Short mmCIF file of N, CA and C in Angstrom, two decimals:
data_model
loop_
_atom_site.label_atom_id
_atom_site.label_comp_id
_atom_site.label_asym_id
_atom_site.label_seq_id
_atom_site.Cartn_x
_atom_site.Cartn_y
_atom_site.Cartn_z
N UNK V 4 183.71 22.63 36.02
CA UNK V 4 182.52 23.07 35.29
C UNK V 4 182.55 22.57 33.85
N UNK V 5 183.54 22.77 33.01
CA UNK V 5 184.04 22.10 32.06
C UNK V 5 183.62 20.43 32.03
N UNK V 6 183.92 19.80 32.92
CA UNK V 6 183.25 18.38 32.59
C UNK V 6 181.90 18.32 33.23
N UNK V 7 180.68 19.01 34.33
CA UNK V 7 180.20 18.22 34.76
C UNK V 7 178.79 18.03 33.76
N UNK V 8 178.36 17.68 34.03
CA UNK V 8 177.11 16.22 33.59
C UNK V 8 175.62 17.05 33.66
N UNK V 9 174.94 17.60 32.51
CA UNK V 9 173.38 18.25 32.78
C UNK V 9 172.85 17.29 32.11
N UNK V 10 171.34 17.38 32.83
CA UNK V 10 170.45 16.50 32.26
C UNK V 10 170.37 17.36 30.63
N UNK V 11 169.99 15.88 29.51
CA UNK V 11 169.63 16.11 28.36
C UNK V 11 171.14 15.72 27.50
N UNK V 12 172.50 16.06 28.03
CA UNK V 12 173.96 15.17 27.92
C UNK V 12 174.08 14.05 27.45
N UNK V 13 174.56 13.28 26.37
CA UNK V 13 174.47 12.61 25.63
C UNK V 13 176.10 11.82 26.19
N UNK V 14 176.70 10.37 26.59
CA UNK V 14 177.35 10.16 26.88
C UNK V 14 177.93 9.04 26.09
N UNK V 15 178.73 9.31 25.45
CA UNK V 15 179.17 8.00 24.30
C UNK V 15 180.66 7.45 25.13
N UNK V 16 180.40 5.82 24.35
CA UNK V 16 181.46 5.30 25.32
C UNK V 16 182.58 5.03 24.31
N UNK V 17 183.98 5.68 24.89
CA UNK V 17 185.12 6.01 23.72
C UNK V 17 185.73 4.67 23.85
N UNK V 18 185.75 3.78 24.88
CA UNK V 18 186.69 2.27 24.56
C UNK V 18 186.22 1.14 25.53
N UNK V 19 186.23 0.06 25.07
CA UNK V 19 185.67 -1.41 25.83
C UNK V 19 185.95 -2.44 24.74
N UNK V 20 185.85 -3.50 25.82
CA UNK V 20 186.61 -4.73 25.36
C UNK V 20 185.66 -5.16 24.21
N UNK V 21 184.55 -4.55 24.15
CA UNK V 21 183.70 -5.34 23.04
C UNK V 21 183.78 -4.00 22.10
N UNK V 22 183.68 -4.27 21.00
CA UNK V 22 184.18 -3.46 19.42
C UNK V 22 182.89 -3.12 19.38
N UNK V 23 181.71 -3.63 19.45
CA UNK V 23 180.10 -2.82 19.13
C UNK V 23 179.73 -2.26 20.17
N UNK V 24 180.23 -2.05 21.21
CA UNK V 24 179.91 -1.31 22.62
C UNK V 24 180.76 0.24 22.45
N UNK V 25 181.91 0.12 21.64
CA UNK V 25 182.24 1.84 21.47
C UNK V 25 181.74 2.51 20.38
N UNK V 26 181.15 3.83 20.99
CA UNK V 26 180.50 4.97 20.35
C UNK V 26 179.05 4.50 20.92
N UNK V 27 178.80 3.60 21.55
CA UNK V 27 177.34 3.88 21.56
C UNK V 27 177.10 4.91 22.43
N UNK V 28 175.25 5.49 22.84
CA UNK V 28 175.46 6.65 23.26
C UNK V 28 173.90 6.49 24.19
N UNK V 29 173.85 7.54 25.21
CA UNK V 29 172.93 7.29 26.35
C UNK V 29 172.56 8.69 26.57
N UNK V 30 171.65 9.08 27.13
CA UNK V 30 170.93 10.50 27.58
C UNK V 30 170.96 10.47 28.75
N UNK V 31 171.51 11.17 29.70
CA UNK V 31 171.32 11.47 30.94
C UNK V 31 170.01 12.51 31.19
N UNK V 32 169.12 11.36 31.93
CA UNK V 32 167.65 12.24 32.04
C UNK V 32 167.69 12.87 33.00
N UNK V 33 168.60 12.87 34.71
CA UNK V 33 168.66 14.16 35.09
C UNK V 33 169.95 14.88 35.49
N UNK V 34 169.80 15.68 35.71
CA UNK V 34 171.17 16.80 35.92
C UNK V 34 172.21 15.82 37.07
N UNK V 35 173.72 15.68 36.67
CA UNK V 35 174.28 15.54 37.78
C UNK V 35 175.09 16.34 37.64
N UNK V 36 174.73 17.87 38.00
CA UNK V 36 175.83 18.86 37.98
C UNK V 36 176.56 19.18 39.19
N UNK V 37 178.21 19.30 39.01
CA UNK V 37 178.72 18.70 40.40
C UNK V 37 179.43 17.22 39.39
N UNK V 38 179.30 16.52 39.27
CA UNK V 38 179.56 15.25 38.79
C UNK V 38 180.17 15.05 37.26
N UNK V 39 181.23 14.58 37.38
CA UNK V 39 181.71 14.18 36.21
C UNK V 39 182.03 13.35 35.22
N UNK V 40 182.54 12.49 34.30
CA UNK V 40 182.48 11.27 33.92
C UNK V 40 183.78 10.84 33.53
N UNK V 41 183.59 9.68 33.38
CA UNK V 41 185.44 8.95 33.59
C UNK V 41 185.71 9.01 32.16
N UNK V 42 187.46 8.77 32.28
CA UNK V 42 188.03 8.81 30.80
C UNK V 42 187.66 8.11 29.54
N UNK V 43 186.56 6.76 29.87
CA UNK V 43 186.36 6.12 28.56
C UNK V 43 185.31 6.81 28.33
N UNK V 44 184.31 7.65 28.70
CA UNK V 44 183.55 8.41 27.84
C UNK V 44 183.56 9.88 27.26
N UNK V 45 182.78 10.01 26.71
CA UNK V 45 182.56 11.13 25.80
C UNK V 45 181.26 12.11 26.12
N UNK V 46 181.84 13.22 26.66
CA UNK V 46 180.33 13.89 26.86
C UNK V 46 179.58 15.11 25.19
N UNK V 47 178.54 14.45 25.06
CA UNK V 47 178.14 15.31 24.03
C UNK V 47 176.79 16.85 24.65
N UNK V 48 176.88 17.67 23.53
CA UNK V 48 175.86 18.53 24.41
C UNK V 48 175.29 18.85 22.99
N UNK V 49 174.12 18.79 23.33
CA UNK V 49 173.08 18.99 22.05
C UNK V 49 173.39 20.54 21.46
N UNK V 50 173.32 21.13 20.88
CA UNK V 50 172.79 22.57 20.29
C UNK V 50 171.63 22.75 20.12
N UNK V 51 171.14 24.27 20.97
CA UNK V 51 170.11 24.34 21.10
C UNK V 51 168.85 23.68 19.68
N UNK V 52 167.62 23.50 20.07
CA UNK V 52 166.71 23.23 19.51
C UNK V 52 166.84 21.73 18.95
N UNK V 53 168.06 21.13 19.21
CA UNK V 53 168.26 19.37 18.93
C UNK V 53 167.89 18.97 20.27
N UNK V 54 166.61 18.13 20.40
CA UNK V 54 166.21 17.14 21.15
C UNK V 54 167.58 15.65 21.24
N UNK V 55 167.83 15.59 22.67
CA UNK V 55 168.46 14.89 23.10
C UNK V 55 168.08 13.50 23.05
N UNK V 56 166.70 13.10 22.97
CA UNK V 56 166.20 11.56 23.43
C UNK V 56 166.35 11.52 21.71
N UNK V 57 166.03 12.23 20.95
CA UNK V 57 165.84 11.97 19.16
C UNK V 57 167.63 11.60 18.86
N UNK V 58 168.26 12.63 18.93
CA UNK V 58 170.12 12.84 18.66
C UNK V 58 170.65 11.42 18.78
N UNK V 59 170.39 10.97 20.36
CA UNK V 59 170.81 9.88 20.59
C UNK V 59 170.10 8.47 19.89
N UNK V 60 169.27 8.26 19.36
CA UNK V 60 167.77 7.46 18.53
C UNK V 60 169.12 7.52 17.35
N UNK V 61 169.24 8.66 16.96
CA UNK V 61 169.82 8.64 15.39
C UNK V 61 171.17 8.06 15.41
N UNK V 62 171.91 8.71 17.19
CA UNK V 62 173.08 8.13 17.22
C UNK V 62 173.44 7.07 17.36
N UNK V 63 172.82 6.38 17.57
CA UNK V 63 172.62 4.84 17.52
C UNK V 63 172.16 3.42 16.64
N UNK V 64 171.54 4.64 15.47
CA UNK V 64 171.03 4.08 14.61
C UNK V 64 171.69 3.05 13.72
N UNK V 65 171.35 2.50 13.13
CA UNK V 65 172.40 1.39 11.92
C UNK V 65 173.49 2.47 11.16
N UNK V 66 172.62 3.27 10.48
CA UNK V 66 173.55 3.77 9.64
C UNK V 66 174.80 4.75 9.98
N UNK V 67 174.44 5.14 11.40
CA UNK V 67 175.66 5.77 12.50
C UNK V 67 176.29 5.06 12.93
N UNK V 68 175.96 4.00 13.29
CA UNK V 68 177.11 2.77 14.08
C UNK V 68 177.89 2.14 12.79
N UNK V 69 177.18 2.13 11.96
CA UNK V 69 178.09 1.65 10.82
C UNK V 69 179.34 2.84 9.93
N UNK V 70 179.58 3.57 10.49
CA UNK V 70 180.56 5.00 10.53
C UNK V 70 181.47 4.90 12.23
N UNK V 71 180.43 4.50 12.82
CA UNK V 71 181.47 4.54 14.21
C UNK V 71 182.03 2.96 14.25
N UNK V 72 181.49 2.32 13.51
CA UNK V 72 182.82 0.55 13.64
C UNK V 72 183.55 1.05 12.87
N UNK V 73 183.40 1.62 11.98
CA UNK V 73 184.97 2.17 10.82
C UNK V 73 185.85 2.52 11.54
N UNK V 74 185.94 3.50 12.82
CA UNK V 74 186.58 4.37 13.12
C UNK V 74 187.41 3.49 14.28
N UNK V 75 186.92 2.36 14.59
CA UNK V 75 187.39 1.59 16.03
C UNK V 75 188.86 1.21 15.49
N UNK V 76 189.16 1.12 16.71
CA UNK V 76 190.80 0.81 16.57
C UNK V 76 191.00 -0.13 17.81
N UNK V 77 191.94 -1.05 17.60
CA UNK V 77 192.10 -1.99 18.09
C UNK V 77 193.70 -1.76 19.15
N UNK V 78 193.93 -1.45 20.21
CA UNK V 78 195.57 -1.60 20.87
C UNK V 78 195.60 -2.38 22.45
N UNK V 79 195.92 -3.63 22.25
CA UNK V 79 196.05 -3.92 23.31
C UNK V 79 194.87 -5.04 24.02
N UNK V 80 194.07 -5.09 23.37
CA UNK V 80 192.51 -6.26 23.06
C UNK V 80 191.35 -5.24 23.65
N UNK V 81 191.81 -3.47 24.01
CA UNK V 81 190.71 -2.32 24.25
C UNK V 81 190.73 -2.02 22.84
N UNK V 82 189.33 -2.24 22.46
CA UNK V 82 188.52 -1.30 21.17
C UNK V 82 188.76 0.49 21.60
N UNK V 83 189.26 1.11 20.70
CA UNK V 83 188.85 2.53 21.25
C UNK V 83 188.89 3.38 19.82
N UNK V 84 187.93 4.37 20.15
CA UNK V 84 188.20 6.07 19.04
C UNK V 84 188.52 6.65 19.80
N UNK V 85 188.59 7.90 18.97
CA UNK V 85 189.56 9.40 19.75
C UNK V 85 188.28 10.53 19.30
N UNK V 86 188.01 11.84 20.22
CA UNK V 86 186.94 12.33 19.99
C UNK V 86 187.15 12.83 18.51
N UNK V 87 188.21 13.19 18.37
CA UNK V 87 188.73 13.80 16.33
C UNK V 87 187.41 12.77 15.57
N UNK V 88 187.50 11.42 15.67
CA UNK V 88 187.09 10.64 14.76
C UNK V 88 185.43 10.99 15.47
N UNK V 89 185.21 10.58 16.57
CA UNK V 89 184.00 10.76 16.76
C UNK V 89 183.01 11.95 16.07
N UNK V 90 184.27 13.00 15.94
CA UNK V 90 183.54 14.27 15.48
C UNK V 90 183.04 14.34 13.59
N UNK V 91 184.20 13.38 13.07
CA UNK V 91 184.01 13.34 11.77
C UNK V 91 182.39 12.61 11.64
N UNK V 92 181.90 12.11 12.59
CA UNK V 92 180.28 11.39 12.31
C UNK V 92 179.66 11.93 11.44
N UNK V 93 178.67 11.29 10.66
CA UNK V 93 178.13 12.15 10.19
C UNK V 93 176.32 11.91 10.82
N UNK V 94 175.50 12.66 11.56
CA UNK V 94 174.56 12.20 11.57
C UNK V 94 173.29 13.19 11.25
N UNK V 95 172.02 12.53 10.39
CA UNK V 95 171.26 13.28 10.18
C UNK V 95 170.42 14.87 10.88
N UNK V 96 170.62 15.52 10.45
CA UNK V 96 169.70 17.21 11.46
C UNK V 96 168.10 16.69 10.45
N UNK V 97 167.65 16.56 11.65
CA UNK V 97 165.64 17.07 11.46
C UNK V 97 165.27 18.08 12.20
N UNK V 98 163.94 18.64 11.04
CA UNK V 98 163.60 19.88 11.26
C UNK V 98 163.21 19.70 12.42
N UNK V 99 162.45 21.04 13.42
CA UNK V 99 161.97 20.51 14.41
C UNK V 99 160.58 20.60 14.36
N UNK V 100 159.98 20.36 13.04
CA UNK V 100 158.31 19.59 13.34
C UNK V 100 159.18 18.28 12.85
N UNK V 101 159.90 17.74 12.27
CA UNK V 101 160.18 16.42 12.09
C UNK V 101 160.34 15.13 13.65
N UNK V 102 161.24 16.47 14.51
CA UNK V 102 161.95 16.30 15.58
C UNK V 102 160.52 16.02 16.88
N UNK V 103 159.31 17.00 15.95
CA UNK V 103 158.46 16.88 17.05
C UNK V 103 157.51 15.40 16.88
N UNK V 104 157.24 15.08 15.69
CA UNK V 104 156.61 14.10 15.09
C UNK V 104 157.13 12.88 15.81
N UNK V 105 159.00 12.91 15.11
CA UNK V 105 159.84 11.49 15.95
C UNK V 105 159.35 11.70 17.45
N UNK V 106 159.87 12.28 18.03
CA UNK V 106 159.53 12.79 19.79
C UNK V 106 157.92 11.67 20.33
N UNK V 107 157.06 12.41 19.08
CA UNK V 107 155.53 11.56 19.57
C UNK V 107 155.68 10.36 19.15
N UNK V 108 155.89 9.65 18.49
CA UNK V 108 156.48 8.53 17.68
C UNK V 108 157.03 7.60 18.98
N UNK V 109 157.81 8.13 19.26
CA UNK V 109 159.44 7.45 20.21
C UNK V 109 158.26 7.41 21.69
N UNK V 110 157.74 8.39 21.97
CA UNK V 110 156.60 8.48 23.21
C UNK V 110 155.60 7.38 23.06
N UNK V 111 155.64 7.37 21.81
CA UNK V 111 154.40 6.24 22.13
C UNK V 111 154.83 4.51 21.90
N UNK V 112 155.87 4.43 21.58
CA UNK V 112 156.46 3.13 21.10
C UNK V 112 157.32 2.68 22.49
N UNK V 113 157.54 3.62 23.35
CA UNK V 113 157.80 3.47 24.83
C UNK V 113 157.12 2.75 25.73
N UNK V 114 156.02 3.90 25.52
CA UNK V 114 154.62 3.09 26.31
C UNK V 114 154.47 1.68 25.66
N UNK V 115 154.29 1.76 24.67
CA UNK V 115 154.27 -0.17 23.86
C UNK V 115 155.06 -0.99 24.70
N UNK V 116 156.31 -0.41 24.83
CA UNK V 116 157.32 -1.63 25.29
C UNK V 116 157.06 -1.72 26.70
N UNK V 117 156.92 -0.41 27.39
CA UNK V 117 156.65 -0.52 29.00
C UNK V 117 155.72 -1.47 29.19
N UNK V 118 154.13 -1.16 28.42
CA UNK V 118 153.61 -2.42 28.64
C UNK V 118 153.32 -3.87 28.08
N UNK V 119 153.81 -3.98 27.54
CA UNK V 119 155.00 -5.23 27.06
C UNK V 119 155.25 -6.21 27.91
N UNK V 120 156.81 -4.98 28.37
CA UNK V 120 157.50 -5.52 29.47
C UNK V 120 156.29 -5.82 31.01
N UNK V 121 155.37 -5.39 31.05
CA UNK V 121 154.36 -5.42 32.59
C UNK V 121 153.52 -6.18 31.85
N UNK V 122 153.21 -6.85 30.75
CA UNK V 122 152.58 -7.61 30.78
C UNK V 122 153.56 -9.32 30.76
N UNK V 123 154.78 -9.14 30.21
CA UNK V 123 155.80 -10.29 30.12
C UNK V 123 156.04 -10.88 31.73
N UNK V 124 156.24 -9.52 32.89
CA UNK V 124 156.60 -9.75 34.30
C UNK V 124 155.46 -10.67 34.51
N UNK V 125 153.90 -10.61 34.07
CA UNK V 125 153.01 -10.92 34.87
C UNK V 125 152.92 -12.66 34.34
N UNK V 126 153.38 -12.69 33.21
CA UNK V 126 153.24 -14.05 32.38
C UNK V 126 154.39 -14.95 33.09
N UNK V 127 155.63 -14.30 33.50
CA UNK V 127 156.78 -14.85 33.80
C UNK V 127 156.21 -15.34 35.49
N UNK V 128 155.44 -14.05 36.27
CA UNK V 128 155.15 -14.66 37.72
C UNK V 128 154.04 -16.08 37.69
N UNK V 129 153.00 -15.84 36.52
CA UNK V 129 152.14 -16.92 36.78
C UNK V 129 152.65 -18.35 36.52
N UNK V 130 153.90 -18.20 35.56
CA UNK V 130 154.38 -19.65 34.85
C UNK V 130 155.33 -20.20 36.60
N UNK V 131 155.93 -19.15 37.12
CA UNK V 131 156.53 -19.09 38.68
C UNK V 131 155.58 -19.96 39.30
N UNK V 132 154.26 -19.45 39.54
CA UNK V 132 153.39 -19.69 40.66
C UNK V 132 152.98 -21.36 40.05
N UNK V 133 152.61 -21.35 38.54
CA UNK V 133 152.26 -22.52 38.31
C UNK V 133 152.94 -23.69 38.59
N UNK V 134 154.64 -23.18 38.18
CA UNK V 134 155.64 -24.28 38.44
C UNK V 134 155.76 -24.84 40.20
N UNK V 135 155.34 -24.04 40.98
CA UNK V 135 155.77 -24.67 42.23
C UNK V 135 153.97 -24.90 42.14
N UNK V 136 153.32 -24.97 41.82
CA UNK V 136 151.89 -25.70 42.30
C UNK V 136 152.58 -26.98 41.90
N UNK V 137 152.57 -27.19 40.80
CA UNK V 137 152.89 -28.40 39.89
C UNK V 137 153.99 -29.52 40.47
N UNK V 138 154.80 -28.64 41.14
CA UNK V 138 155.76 -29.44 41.68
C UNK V 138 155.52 -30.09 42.98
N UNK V 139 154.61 -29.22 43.83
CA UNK V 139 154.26 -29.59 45.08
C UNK V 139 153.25 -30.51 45.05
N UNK V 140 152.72 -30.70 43.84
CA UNK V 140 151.29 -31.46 43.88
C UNK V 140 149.88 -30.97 43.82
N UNK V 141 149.86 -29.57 43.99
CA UNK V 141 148.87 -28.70 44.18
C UNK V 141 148.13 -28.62 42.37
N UNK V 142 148.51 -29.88 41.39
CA UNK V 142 147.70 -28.84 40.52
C UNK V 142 147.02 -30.33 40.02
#
């Protein structure tokens, strides 16, 4: 019970071969309770009224990753921290109309990229479809 995994869980990764890949951090959007996570990570749990999709936004941010490369340590060609250091972080608390504002903010800059990305798939299939016209003779 102690380790397993609820949605809203924040999962930072404590060691990997690449030095900017530790401490970064991910939201588990649904519950895998029952389920636990392996030794190179780190499970975080929000306190109440801290939004999880925002926590992780901040935890990731420049000025947090630039506190979590300080802390990397090098043994063996594995990058790793220890949760002690992880805990010394320091990262910003917003109020929660701030928290609600970012929240709509982050909601809508989502949708931007989602359709983005569905409009990039559709550009990438037609340049597809064009290239084999072109090649076959069809154009």
């Amino acid at each position: 019970e102690k380790y397993s995994l609820l949605s809203g869980d924040i999962l930072v990764v404590e060691a990997h071969g690449n030095r900017f890949e530790v401490g970064r951090g991910a939201v588990l959007t649904e519950s895998l309770e029952g389920h636990v996570y392996q030794n190179h990570l780190f499970r975080v749990r929000p306190n109440k009224g801290i939004d999880s999709e925002i926590l992780v936004q901040l935890w990731n941010s420049p000025r947090v990753r630039k506190q979590i490369l300080s802390i990397v340590s090098t043994t063996s060609g594995l990058n790793t921290t220890s949760i002690s250091k992880i805990r010394s972080i320091q990262v910003p608390i917003l109020t929660s109309e701030v928290q609600a504002e970012f929240s709509e903010l982050l909601h809508d800059l989502t949708e931007l990229i989602t359709q983005e990305e569905q409009k990039l798939h559709r550009v990438l299939e037609l340049s597809n479809s064009l290239s084999t016209r072109a090649f076959q003779g069809e154009l």
